């Protein structure tokens, strides 16, 4: 009787360990997309979408970026605190440029859409900084 | 005697003028050559090509502080610089449309578009003056990037 209860507790602990590990692995992976629109040489619209990955991303981490966190573990807040550094980093990773221009009766209208397509990033939170790297 | 002096002066002036014209013409030819060389610049094996673009952007009229104006103008300028790089790397699609009725142009419009992916460009310099932000961006292309 005792041995049966021991095996049950052992299997339960193994399953819980696997579940915990799988959750922990996915917790540090985020899907990030960024897009901004420039109309007639002035910024018109900007959007940054951040979401935790629901399943494990494939690929190995590429060029990493370190951002100051001050103990904060909310990625959206960390990125908004270091927005200039982060946007410069994203531009280096690669941005899709879509430009349209119309000239009608010597009047010119232009629209530029810059997009970072949805990319999976791995994020390591430490005490005072977070390390972000895209997975490819 | 006076006639001889005036004639010699006239001849000297004319020669000076012609010499001046000839010296002015030589640099033009050199610049023409340099333009021709710049047009023929291609990415060869074991070489790299550096592309530079200067983008300009202005801040929206609704900004609440100079810092915000700078940040927004810089973003617009970076987008403009990336667009110029994309034009250089991939080219521009141009479509023109003229609508003619009763032998008169009713509507004339030109549409241009660019579609490209730019990776690894660096911001070299940023200037912000009188509400206008100028950003210089460089992109280095190497032959090995296109071997795949």
mmCIF file of C-alpha atoms in Angstrom, chain B residues 25-114:
data_model
loop_
_atom_site.group_PDB
_atom_site.id
_atom_site.type_symbol
_atom_site.label_atom_id
_atom_site.label_comp_id
_atom_site.label_asym_id
_atom_site.label_seq_id
_atom_site.Cartn_x
_atom_site.Cartn_y
_atom_site.Cartn_z
ATOM 1 C CA UNK B 25 35.994 73.725 -69.764
ATOM 2 C CA UNK B 26 38.501 71.160 -68.434
ATOM 3 C CA UNK B 27 36.938 70.541 -64.979
ATOM 4 C CA UNK B 28 33.524 70.063 -66.618
ATOM 5 C CA UNK B 29 34.905 67.163 -68.612
ATOM 6 C CA UNK B 30 36.403 65.648 -65.439
ATOM 7 C CA UNK B 31 33.082 65.954 -63.595
ATOM 8 C CA UNK B 32 31.294 64.317 -66.520
ATOM 9 C CA UNK B 33 33.738 61.432 -66.262
ATOM 10 C CA UNK B 34 33.186 61.093 -62.492
ATOM 11 C CA UNK B 35 29.405 61.040 -63.022
ATOM 12 C CA UNK B 36 29.815 58.291 -65.592
ATOM 13 C CA UNK B 37 31.986 56.281 -63.174
ATOM 14 C CA UNK B 38 29.453 56.717 -60.330
ATOM 15 C CA UNK B 39 26.673 55.401 -62.555
ATOM 16 C CA UNK B 40 28.662 52.310 -63.450
ATOM 17 C CA UNK B 41 29.485 51.409 -59.804
ATOM 18 C CA UNK B 42 28.613 47.746 -59.276
ATOM 19 C CA UNK B 43 29.103 45.251 -56.480
ATOM 20 C CA UNK B 44 31.952 42.999 -57.546
ATOM 21 C CA UNK B 45 33.419 39.887 -55.944
ATOM 22 C CA UNK B 46 35.372 40.468 -52.699
ATOM 23 C CA UNK B 47 34.277 44.116 -52.654
ATOM 24 C CA UNK B 48 31.783 46.084 -50.646
ATOM 25 C CA UNK B 49 29.525 48.949 -51.632
ATOM 26 C CA UNK B 50 28.677 51.753 -49.202
ATOM 27 C CA UNK B 51 25.355 53.473 -49.716
ATOM 28 C CA UNK B 52 24.545 56.720 -47.911
ATOM 29 C CA UNK B 53 21.146 58.403 -47.618
ATOM 30 C CA UNK B 54 20.077 61.661 -46.002
ATOM 31 C CA UNK B 55 16.520 61.572 -44.685
ATOM 32 C CA UNK B 56 14.473 64.575 -43.589
ATOM 33 C CA UNK B 57 11.517 64.733 -41.238
ATOM 34 C CA UNK B 58 9.462 67.321 -39.404
ATOM 35 C CA UNK B 59 7.561 67.112 -36.145
ATOM 36 C CA UNK B 60 3.752 67.122 -36.124
ATOM 37 C CA UNK B 61 2.154 70.441 -35.172
ATOM 38 C CA UNK B 62 0.566 68.947 -32.055
ATOM 39 C CA UNK B 63 3.772 68.307 -30.066
ATOM 40 C CA UNK B 64 3.851 69.467 -26.452
ATOM 41 C CA UNK B 65 7.613 69.827 -25.951
ATOM 42 C CA UNK B 66 10.822 70.291 -27.981
ATOM 43 C CA UNK B 67 12.017 66.850 -26.853
ATOM 44 C CA UNK B 68 8.873 65.197 -28.203
ATOM 45 C CA UNK B 69 9.188 67.186 -31.438
ATOM 46 C CA UNK B 70 12.787 65.966 -31.817
ATOM 47 C CA UNK B 71 11.880 62.318 -31.155
ATOM 48 C CA UNK B 72 8.991 62.347 -33.640
ATOM 49 C CA UNK B 73 10.891 64.281 -36.306
ATOM 50 C CA UNK B 74 13.806 61.848 -35.996
ATOM 51 C CA UNK B 75 11.516 58.879 -36.574
ATOM 52 C CA UNK B 76 10.115 60.512 -39.722
ATOM 53 C CA UNK B 77 13.644 61.318 -40.915
ATOM 54 C CA UNK B 78 14.816 57.727 -40.357
ATOM 55 C CA UNK B 79 11.851 56.426 -42.366
ATOM 56 C CA UNK B 80 12.734 58.847 -45.176
ATOM 57 C CA UNK B 81 16.390 57.750 -45.129
ATOM 58 C CA UNK B 82 15.387 54.072 -45.231
ATOM 59 C CA UNK B 83 13.085 54.844 -48.164
ATOM 60 C CA UNK B 84 15.992 56.455 -50.050
ATOM 61 C CA UNK B 85 18.182 53.413 -49.321
ATOM 62 C CA UNK B 86 15.395 51.139 -50.566
ATOM 63 C CA UNK B 87 15.150 53.222 -53.742
ATOM 64 C CA UNK B 88 18.885 52.790 -54.305
ATOM 65 C CA UNK B 89 18.950 49.063 -53.585
ATOM 66 C CA UNK B 90 15.720 47.865 -55.165
ATOM 67 C CA UNK B 91 14.495 50.684 -57.391
ATOM 68 C CA UNK B 92 11.288 52.672 -57.758
ATOM 69 C CA UNK B 93 8.093 51.715 -59.547
ATOM 70 C CA UNK B 94 6.639 54.681 -61.426
ATOM 71 C CA UNK B 95 3.185 54.912 -62.985
ATOM 72 C CA UNK B 96 1.922 57.928 -64.869
ATOM 73 C CA UNK B 97 -1.682 58.614 -65.829
ATOM 74 C CA UNK B 98 -3.086 61.336 -68.101
ATOM 75 C CA UNK B 99 -6.789 61.645 -68.784
ATOM 76 C CA UNK B 100 -7.568 63.622 -71.939
ATOM 77 C CA UNK B 101 -11.014 64.837 -72.938
ATOM 78 C CA UNK B 102 -11.885 67.144 -75.862
ATOM 79 C CA UNK B 103 -8.193 67.401 -76.746
ATOM 80 C CA UNK B 104 -7.376 68.769 -73.285
ATOM 81 C CA UNK B 105 -5.659 67.204 -70.279
ATOM 82 C CA UNK B 106 -8.356 66.729 -67.630
ATOM 83 C CA UNK B 107 -6.234 64.964 -65.036
ATOM 84 C CA UNK B 108 -2.546 64.229 -64.776
ATOM 85 C CA UNK B 109 -1.066 62.178 -61.956
ATOM 86 C CA UNK B 110 2.139 60.297 -61.166
ATOM 87 C CA UNK B 111 2.301 57.414 -58.675
ATOM 88 C CA UNK B 112 5.607 56.106 -57.348
ATOM 89 C CA UNK B 113 6.117 53.210 -54.960
ATOM 90 C CA UNK B 114 8.959 51.397 -53.219
#
